[in-house]
CSV table of C-alpha atoms in Angstrom, one decimal:
chain,number,residue,atom,x,y,z
A,24,MET,CA,-6.5,29.0,-9.0
A,25,ASP,CA,-4.5,31.8,-7.5
A,26,LEU,CA,-1.2,31.5,-5.5
A,27,GLN,CA,-2.9,31.2,-2.1
A,28,ALA,CA,-5.3,28.5,-3.5
A,29,LEU,CA,-2.3,26.7,-4.8
A,30,VAL,CA,-0.7,26.7,-1.3
A,31,ASP,CA,-3.9,25.4,0.2
A,32,ALA,CA,-4.5,22.7,-2.4
A,33,ALA,CA,-0.9,21.4,-2.0
A,34,SER,CA,-1.7,19.9,1.4
A,35,THR,CA,-5.1,18.6,0.6
A,36,ARG,CA,-6.4,15.3,-0.7
A,37,ASP,CA,-8.7,16.4,-3.6
A,38,TRP,CA,-9.9,12.8,-4.2
A,39,ASP,CA,-10.7,11.6,-0.7
A,40,THR,CA,-14.4,11.0,0.0
A,41,ASP,CA,-13.8,9.1,3.3
A,42,PRO,CA,-15.1,5.7,2.2
A,43,GLU,CA,-15.6,2.9,4.7
A,44,GLY,CA,-13.4,-0.2,4.6
A,45,THR,CA,-9.9,-1.2,3.5
A,46,VAL,CA,-8.3,-3.0,0.6
A,47,SER,CA,-6.0,-5.9,1.5
A,48,LEU,CA,-3.0,-6.2,-0.9
A,49,ALA,CA,-0.8,-9.1,-1.9
A,50,VAL,CA,2.7,-7.7,-2.3
A,51,VAL,CA,4.1,-9.6,-5.3
A,52,GLY,CA,7.9,-9.3,-5.2
A,53,LEU,CA,9.9,-8.5,-2.0
A,54,GLY,CA,12.9,-6.5,-3.3
A,55,ASN,CA,14.4,-3.7,-1.3
A,56,TYR,CA,11.9,-1.0,-2.5
A,57,ALA,CA,8.8,-3.2,-1.8
A,58,ARG,CA,10.0,-4.1,1.7
A,59,ASN,CA,11.4,-0.8,2.8
A,60,VAL,CA,9.3,1.8,1.0
A,61,SER,CA,6.1,0.3,-0.2
A,62,ILE,CA,5.0,-2.0,2.6
A,63,PRO,CA,5.6,0.7,5.3
A,64,ALA,CA,3.6,3.1,3.1
A,65,ILE,CA,0.7,0.6,2.7
A,66,GLU,CA,0.6,0.2,6.5
A,67,GLY,CA,1.0,3.9,7.1
A,68,GLY,CA,-2.2,4.9,5.2
A,69,ASP,CA,-5.9,4.8,5.8
A,70,TYR,CA,-7.4,2.5,3.2
A,71,ALA,CA,-4.9,-0.3,2.5
A,72,THR,CA,-3.4,-3.2,4.4
A,73,VAL,CA,-1.0,-6.1,3.7
A,74,GLY,CA,-2.8,-9.4,3.3
A,75,ALA,CA,-0.1,-11.5,1.6
A,76,VAL,CA,3.5,-11.4,0.4
A,77,VAL,CA,4.9,-13.3,-2.5
A,78,SER,CA,8.6,-14.1,-3.1
A,79,GLY,CA,10.7,-16.7,-4.9
A,80,ASP,CA,12.6,-17.1,-1.6
A,81,PRO,CA,10.2,-19.0,0.8
A,82,GLU,CA,12.3,-18.0,3.8
A,83,LYS,CA,12.1,-14.3,3.0
A,84,ALA,CA,8.4,-14.6,2.4
A,85,GLU,CA,7.9,-16.3,5.7
A,86,ARG,CA,10.0,-13.7,7.5
A,87,VAL,CA,8.2,-10.7,6.0
A,88,ALA,CA,4.8,-12.3,6.4
A,89,THR,CA,5.4,-12.8,10.1
A,90,GLU,CA,6.5,-9.2,10.5
A,91,HIS,CA,3.3,-8.0,8.9
A,92,ASP,CA,0.8,-10.7,10.0
A,93,ALA,CA,0.2,-11.7,6.4
A,94,ALA,CA,0.1,-14.9,4.3
A,95,ALA,CA,3.4,-16.1,2.8
A,96,LEU,CA,3.3,-17.3,-0.8
A,97,THR,CA,5.8,-18.5,-3.4
A,98,TYR,CA,5.3,-17.4,-7.0
A,99,GLU,CA,4.0,-20.9,-7.7
A,100,GLY,CA,1.5,-20.6,-4.8
A,101,TYR,CA,0.4,-17.2,-6.0
A,102,ALA,CA,-0.2,-18.5,-9.5
A,103,GLU,CA,-2.1,-21.5,-8.2
A,104,GLY,CA,-4.4,-19.3,-6.1
A,105,GLU,CA,-3.2,-20.3,-2.6
A,106,ALA,CA,-4.5,-18.0,0.1
A,107,VAL,CA,-6.5,-16.1,-2.5
A,108,ASP,CA,-9.0,-15.0,0.1
A,109,ALA,CA,-6.3,-13.2,2.1
A,110,TYR,CA,-6.2,-10.2,-0.3
A,111,ASP,CA,-8.5,-8.1,-2.5
A,112,ALA,CA,-5.8,-6.7,-4.9
A,113,ALA,CA,-2.2,-7.3,-5.9
A,114,TYR,CA,0.7,-4.8,-5.8
A,115,VAL,CA,3.2,-6.1,-8.5
A,116,ALA,CA,6.7,-5.1,-7.7
A,117,THR,CA,8.7,-7.7,-9.6
A,118,PRO,CA,11.4,-6.8,-12.2
A,119,ASN,CA,9.7,-5.1,-15.1
A,120,ARG,CA,9.6,-8.0,-17.6
A,121,LEU,CA,7.8,-10.1,-15.0
A,122,HIS,CA,5.0,-7.6,-14.4
A,123,LEU,CA,2.7,-9.2,-17.0
A,124,ASP,CA,2.8,-12.6,-15.3
A,125,GLY,CA,1.9,-11.0,-11.9
A,126,ILE,CA,-0.8,-8.9,-13.5
A,127,ARG,CA,-2.4,-11.8,-15.4
A,128,THR,CA,-2.5,-14.0,-12.3
A,129,ALA,CA,-4.3,-11.3,-10.3
A,130,ALA,CA,-6.8,-10.6,-13.2
A,131,ASP,CA,-7.5,-14.2,-13.6
A,132,GLN,CA,-8.4,-14.3,-9.9
A,133,GLY,CA,-10.6,-11.3,-10.2
A,134,LYS,CA,-8.3,-9.1,-8.2
A,135,HIS,CA,-7.5,-5.4,-8.9
A,136,VAL,CA,-3.9,-4.5,-9.6
A,137,ILE,CA,-1.5,-1.7,-8.8
A,138,CYS,CA,1.7,-2.3,-10.7
A,139,GLU,CA,5.1,-0.6,-10.4
A,140,LYS,CA,6.4,1.5,-13.2
A,141,PRO,CA,7.2,1.0,-16.0
A,142,LEU,CA,4.1,-1.1,-16.6
A,143,GLU,CA,6.1,-3.6,-18.6
A,144,ALA,CA,9.4,-4.0,-20.6
A,145,THR,CA,7.9,-3.6,-24.1
A,146,PRO,CA,4.8,-1.9,-25.5
A,147,GLU,CA,3.4,-5.3,-26.6
A,148,ARG,CA,3.6,-6.7,-23.1
A,149,ALA,CA,2.3,-3.5,-21.5
A,150,ALA,CA,-0.7,-3.7,-23.9
A,151,ALA,CA,-1.3,-7.3,-23.0
A,152,ALA,CA,-1.4,-6.3,-19.3
A,153,VAL,CA,-4.0,-3.7,-20.0
A,154,ASP,CA,-6.0,-6.1,-22.0
A,155,ALA,CA,-5.9,-8.8,-19.3
A,156,CYS,CA,-7.4,-6.4,-16.7
A,157,ASP,CA,-9.9,-5.0,-19.2
A,158,ASP,CA,-11.1,-8.5,-20.1
A,159,ALA,CA,-11.4,-9.5,-16.4
A,160,GLY,CA,-13.1,-6.2,-15.5
A,161,VAL,CA,-10.6,-5.3,-12.8
A,162,THR,CA,-8.9,-2.0,-12.0
A,163,LEU,CA,-5.3,-1.6,-13.2
A,164,MET,CA,-3.3,1.4,-11.9
A,165,THR,CA,0.3,2.2,-12.8
A,166,ALA,CA,2.1,3.1,-9.6
A,167,TYR,CA,3.0,6.7,-10.5
A,168,ARG,CA,3.3,8.0,-6.9
A,169,MET,CA,4.0,11.5,-8.1
A,170,GLN,CA,0.4,11.7,-9.5
A,171,ALA,CA,-0.9,11.1,-6.0
A,172,ASP,CA,1.3,13.7,-4.3
A,173,PRO,CA,-1.0,16.6,-3.3
A,174,VAL,CA,1.7,19.1,-4.3
A,175,ILE,CA,1.9,17.7,-7.9
A,176,ARG,CA,-1.8,17.4,-8.2
A,177,ALA,CA,-2.2,21.1,-7.1
A,178,LEU,CA,0.4,22.1,-9.6
A,179,GLY,CA,-1.5,20.2,-12.4
A,180,SER,CA,-4.6,22.2,-11.6
A,181,PHE,CA,-2.6,25.4,-11.5
A,182,VAL,CA,-1.1,24.7,-15.0
A,183,SER,CA,-4.4,23.6,-16.5
A,184,ALA,CA,-6.0,26.9,-15.2
A,185,GLY,CA,-3.5,28.8,-17.3
A,186,ARG,CA,-1.6,30.4,-14.4
A,187,ILE,CA,1.7,30.2,-16.2
A,188,GLY,CA,0.3,30.8,-19.6
A,189,GLN,CA,0.8,28.4,-22.5
A,190,PRO,CA,3.6,26.0,-21.5
A,191,THR,CA,6.5,26.4,-23.9
A,192,LYS,CA,9.1,23.9,-22.4
A,193,ALA,CA,9.3,21.1,-19.9
A,194,MET,CA,12.7,20.0,-18.6
A,195,GLY,CA,13.8,17.4,-16.1
A,196,GLU,CA,16.5,15.1,-14.8
A,197,PHE,CA,16.8,12.1,-12.6
A,198,THR,CA,20.3,10.8,-11.8
A,199,PHE,CA,20.5,7.7,-9.6
A,200,PRO,CA,24.0,6.2,-9.1
A,201,VAL,CA,22.7,2.6,-9.2
A,202,LEU,CA,26.1,1.1,-8.2
A,203,ALA,CA,26.6,3.4,-5.2
A,204,GLY,CA,24.7,1.2,-2.8
A,205,SER,CA,25.3,-2.4,-1.7
A,206,LYS,CA,24.3,-4.0,-5.0
A,207,GLY,CA,26.9,-4.6,-7.7
A,208,PRO,CA,26.6,-4.9,-11.5
A,209,ASP,CA,24.7,-8.2,-11.3
A,210,GLN,CA,21.5,-6.5,-10.2
A,211,TRP,CA,18.4,-6.8,-12.4
A,212,ARG,CA,18.3,-3.1,-13.3
A,213,LEU,CA,21.4,-3.7,-15.4
A,214,ASP,CA,19.8,-6.6,-17.2
A,215,ALA,CA,18.2,-5.0,-20.3
A,216,GLU,CA,15.9,-7.9,-20.9
A,217,LEU,CA,14.5,-8.0,-17.4
A,218,ALA,CA,14.3,-4.2,-17.1
A,219,GLY,CA,13.4,-3.3,-20.6
A,220,GLY,CA,16.3,-0.9,-20.8
A,221,GLY,CA,18.4,0.9,-18.3
A,222,ALA,CA,18.3,4.4,-16.7
A,223,LEU,CA,15.5,5.6,-19.0
A,224,VAL,CA,13.0,3.0,-17.8
A,225,ASP,CA,14.1,3.0,-14.2
A,226,VAL,CA,14.4,6.7,-13.4
A,227,GLY,CA,13.8,8.6,-16.7
A,228,VAL,CA,10.2,7.6,-16.6
A,229,TYR,CA,9.6,9.9,-13.6
A,230,PRO,CA,10.3,13.3,-15.3
A,231,LEU,CA,8.6,12.0,-18.4
A,232,ASN,CA,5.4,10.9,-16.7
A,233,THR,CA,5.3,13.9,-14.4
A,234,ALA,CA,5.7,16.3,-17.3
A,235,ARG,CA,2.9,14.5,-19.2
A,236,TYR,CA,0.7,14.8,-16.1
A,237,LEU,CA,1.4,18.5,-15.6
A,238,LEU,CA,1.0,19.3,-19.3
A,239,GLY,CA,-2.1,17.1,-19.8
A,240,SER,CA,-0.6,15.9,-23.1
A,241,ASP,CA,1.7,13.3,-24.6
A,242,PRO,CA,4.8,13.5,-26.8
A,243,VAL,CA,4.2,13.1,-30.5
A,244,ALA,CA,7.9,12.7,-31.5
A,245,VAL,CA,11.3,12.3,-29.9
A,246,ASP,CA,15.0,12.7,-30.6
A,247,ALA,CA,17.5,11.0,-28.4
A,248,THR,CA,21.1,9.9,-27.6
A,249,ALA,CA,22.1,7.1,-25.2
A,250,ARG,CA,25.4,5.8,-24.1
A,251,ALA,CA,26.9,3.3,-21.7
A,252,SER,CA,30.2,2.2,-20.3
A,253,GLU,CA,31.0,-1.0,-18.5
A,254,PRO,CA,29.3,-2.6,-16.6
A,255,PHE,CA,26.3,-1.0,-18.4
A,256,GLY,CA,25.3,-1.5,-22.0
A,257,ASP,CA,24.9,-5.2,-22.5
A,258,ARG,CA,22.1,-6.0,-24.9
A,259,PRO,CA,19.8,-9.0,-24.3
A,260,ASP,CA,19.8,-12.1,-26.5
A,261,ASP,CA,16.0,-11.9,-26.9
A,262,PRO,CA,15.3,-10.1,-30.2
A,263,GLU,CA,12.0,-8.8,-28.8
A,264,SER,CA,14.1,-6.6,-26.4
A,265,PRO,CA,16.9,-5.2,-28.6
A,266,ARG,CA,17.8,-2.5,-26.1
A,267,LEU,CA,20.9,-1.6,-24.2
A,268,ALA,CA,21.0,-1.1,-20.5
A,269,ASP,CA,21.7,2.6,-20.9
A,270,GLU,CA,23.8,4.4,-18.4
A,271,HIS,CA,22.9,7.9,-19.7
A,272,VAL,CA,20.1,9.0,-21.9
A,273,HIS,CA,19.1,12.4,-23.1
A,274,PHE,CA,16.0,13.0,-25.2
A,275,LEU,CA,14.0,15.8,-26.7
A,276,ALA,CA,10.2,15.4,-26.8
A,277,GLU,CA,7.8,17.3,-29.1
A,278,PHE,CA,4.5,17.9,-27.4
A,279,PRO,CA,1.3,19.3,-29.0
A,280,GLU,CA,0.7,23.1,-29.0
A,281,GLY,CA,4.4,23.8,-29.5
A,282,THR,CA,5.7,22.6,-26.1
A,283,THR,CA,9.1,21.0,-26.2
A,284,GLY,CA,10.5,18.7,-23.6
A,285,GLU,CA,14.1,18.0,-22.7
A,286,PHE,CA,14.9,15.2,-20.2
A,287,THR,CA,18.0,13.4,-18.9
A,288,ALA,CA,18.3,10.1,-17.0
A,289,SER,CA,21.5,8.6,-15.6
A,290,PHE,CA,22.7,5.6,-13.6
A,291,SER,CA,25.9,7.2,-12.6
A,292,GLY,CA,27.0,10.7,-11.5
A,293,ASP,CA,26.0,13.1,-8.8
A,294,ALA,CA,22.5,12.1,-7.5
A,295,ASP,CA,19.9,14.7,-8.3
A,296,SER,CA,16.3,15.0,-9.5
A,297,TRP,CA,14.3,18.1,-10.7
A,298,LEU,CA,11.6,19.2,-13.0
A,299,GLU,CA,11.0,22.6,-14.5
A,300,LEU,CA,8.0,23.8,-16.5
A,301,VAL,CA,8.2,27.1,-18.4
A,302,GLY,CA,5.2,29.0,-19.6
A,303,GLU,CA,4.6,32.2,-21.5
A,304,SER,CA,3.8,34.0,-18.3
A,305,GLY,CA,5.3,31.9,-15.5
A,306,ARG,CA,7.6,29.1,-14.4
A,307,ILE,CA,7.5,26.2,-12.0
A,308,ARG,CA,10.6,24.4,-10.7
A,309,ILE,CA,10.6,21.4,-8.4
A,310,GLU,CA,13.8,20.5,-6.6
A,311,ASN,CA,14.5,17.0,-5.2
A,312,ALA,CA,11.5,16.1,-7.3
A,313,PHE,CA,11.4,12.3,-7.4
A,314,VAL,CA,13.1,10.8,-4.3
A,315,PRO,CA,10.6,8.8,-2.3
A,316,ASN,CA,9.2,11.0,0.6
A,317,GLY,CA,11.8,13.6,-0.2
A,318,GLU,CA,11.9,17.1,1.1
A,319,ARG,CA,10.8,18.9,-2.1
A,320,THR,CA,11.0,22.6,-2.8
A,321,VAL,CA,8.7,24.1,-5.3
A,322,ARG,CA,9.2,27.6,-6.7
A,323,VAL,CA,6.4,29.2,-8.7
A,324,SER,CA,6.9,32.5,-10.5
A,325,THR,CA,4.0,34.1,-12.3
A,326,ASP,CA,2.8,37.6,-13.3
A,327,ALA,CA,0.7,37.6,-10.1
A,328,GLY,CA,3.8,37.0,-7.9
A,329,ASP,CA,6.1,34.4,-6.6
A,330,VAL,CA,5.8,31.6,-4.0
A,331,THR,CA,8.1,29.0,-2.6
A,332,LEU,CA,6.5,25.8,-1.2
A,333,SER,CA,8.4,23.6,1.2
A,334,GLY,CA,7.6,21.4,4.2
A,335,ILE,CA,4.0,20.8,2.9
A,336,GLY,CA,2.3,17.9,1.1
A,337,ALA,CA,2.6,14.3,2.3
A,338,ASP,CA,4.4,11.0,1.8
A,339,GLU,CA,3.5,10.4,-1.8
A,340,THR,CA,3.9,6.6,-1.5
A,341,VAL,CA,1.3,6.5,1.3
A,342,GLU,CA,-0.9,8.7,-0.9
A,343,GLU,CA,-0.4,6.4,-3.9
A,344,PHE,CA,-1.6,3.3,-2.1
A,345,ASP,CA,-4.5,5.1,-0.3
A,346,TYR,CA,-5.5,6.6,-3.6
A,347,PHE,CA,-5.5,3.2,-5.3
A,348,ALA,CA,-7.5,1.6,-2.4
A,349,HIS,CA,-9.9,4.6,-2.5
A,350,CYS,CA,-10.5,4.0,-6.2
A,351,VAL,CA,-11.2,0.3,-5.5
A,352,LEU,CA,-13.5,1.0,-2.6
A,353,THR,CA,-15.5,3.7,-4.6
A,354,GLY,CA,-15.4,2.1,-8.0
A,355,THR,CA,-13.5,5.1,-9.4
A,356,PRO,CA,-11.1,4.6,-12.3
A,357,PRO,CA,-7.6,5.7,-11.3
A,358,GLU,CA,-6.0,8.6,-13.3
A,359,PRO,CA,-2.7,6.8,-13.7
A,360,ASP,CA,-4.4,3.8,-15.2
A,361,GLY,CA,-2.9,1.0,-17.3
A,362,ARG,CA,-3.2,3.0,-20.5
A,363,ASP,CA,-1.2,5.8,-18.9
A,364,GLY,CA,1.5,3.3,-18.2
A,365,LEU,CA,1.3,2.0,-21.7
A,366,THR,CA,1.8,5.5,-23.1
A,367,ASP,CA,5.1,5.9,-21.3
A,368,VAL,CA,6.3,2.5,-22.4
A,369,ALA,CA,5.5,3.4,-26.0
A,370,VAL,CA,7.3,6.8,-25.7
A,371,MET,CA,10.4,5.2,-24.1
A,372,ASP,CA,10.4,2.6,-26.9
A,373,ALA,CA,10.5,5.5,-29.4
A,374,VAL,CA,13.3,7.1,-27.4
A,375,TYR,CA,15.4,3.9,-27.7
A,376,GLU,CA,14.6,3.7,-31.4
A,377,ALA,CA,15.6,7.4,-31.9
A,378,ALA,CA,18.9,6.8,-30.0
A,379,ALA,CA,19.7,3.7,-32.1
A,380,THR,CA,18.9,5.3,-35.5
A,381,GLY,CA,19.9,8.9,-34.8
A,382,ARG,CA,16.6,10.0,-36.3
A,383,ARG,CA,13.5,11.8,-35.0
A,384,THR,CA,11.0,9.1,-34.2
A,385,ASP,CA,7.2,9.0,-34.0
A,386,ALA,CA,6.2,8.7,-30.3
A,387,SER,CA,2.6,7.9,-30.6
A,388,ARG,CA,1.4,4.7,-29.0
A,389,ARG,CA,2.5,1.7,-31.1
């Protein structure tokens, strides 16, 4: 793939075979992201629709259902199979430690699943989610919207074709000032038991997973530091989740073939997100990398020349749901499947262990 081919591929769906039909989704969890980002993306695409909405607040469920001509369910109703014919698959967007319950319910009903990242709060629970869908014979996709972005997919092909040479280093940051909006410190993202951690699991997973995707490989070991000031840092009582709600985390990752990774995630500070990949004969830098539907700028420098990509691509959240629905309609396994999500949960578990012990930690799936 040369530079012109990269530009052409960055605005093309390489997976779309134009299948007939649509996939109706039950949106499980009606937080701000699900209501204001995911549902508009589902309705803005070609292959997915909203068939049901699920919330612990019946009034909210009724209001959102009326807005989108969908069935309204409580979590109890969803678990009991109410309105099960209104949807073909479930989009699980609850707090992280509740993902397994939503996934198991869908799998038991024979429904396919797309689940928000991280797949679950612990490797054990993430593995149970994968097993539940495997046992039921249904598709499980981890909602890594970056992997559906035509720009990122084109860059993955560019790297795998050797256009920047052997990758030597991957670097990235995602800083999201979580208290800067309308929500205070009581939000679930600061509850380490519900979230499975703090900044690392909420925003650090983006540069980690995108780097893994572009490199086509997984970390084998990590070193890390993490810190937190009030109101961050509380540890949960549950001994199965002995993590802190980290405010800042910085970790080094050792990839195969001599590639090193260096990543930072923060819940406070100046908002920013970027990813850079350095190779023996080239470099890729993505600015404003992980903001939903953000105006990204990609700079590619190689021995063959330089190119800057901006104003191309698509809304990656629309692409994510259409890609999932396309996989269901065509019987194609998704690339960011449940095991991809499980790998990230295992790596992040190793990062927390390395931060707690001050020692280099094995990052293979545990």
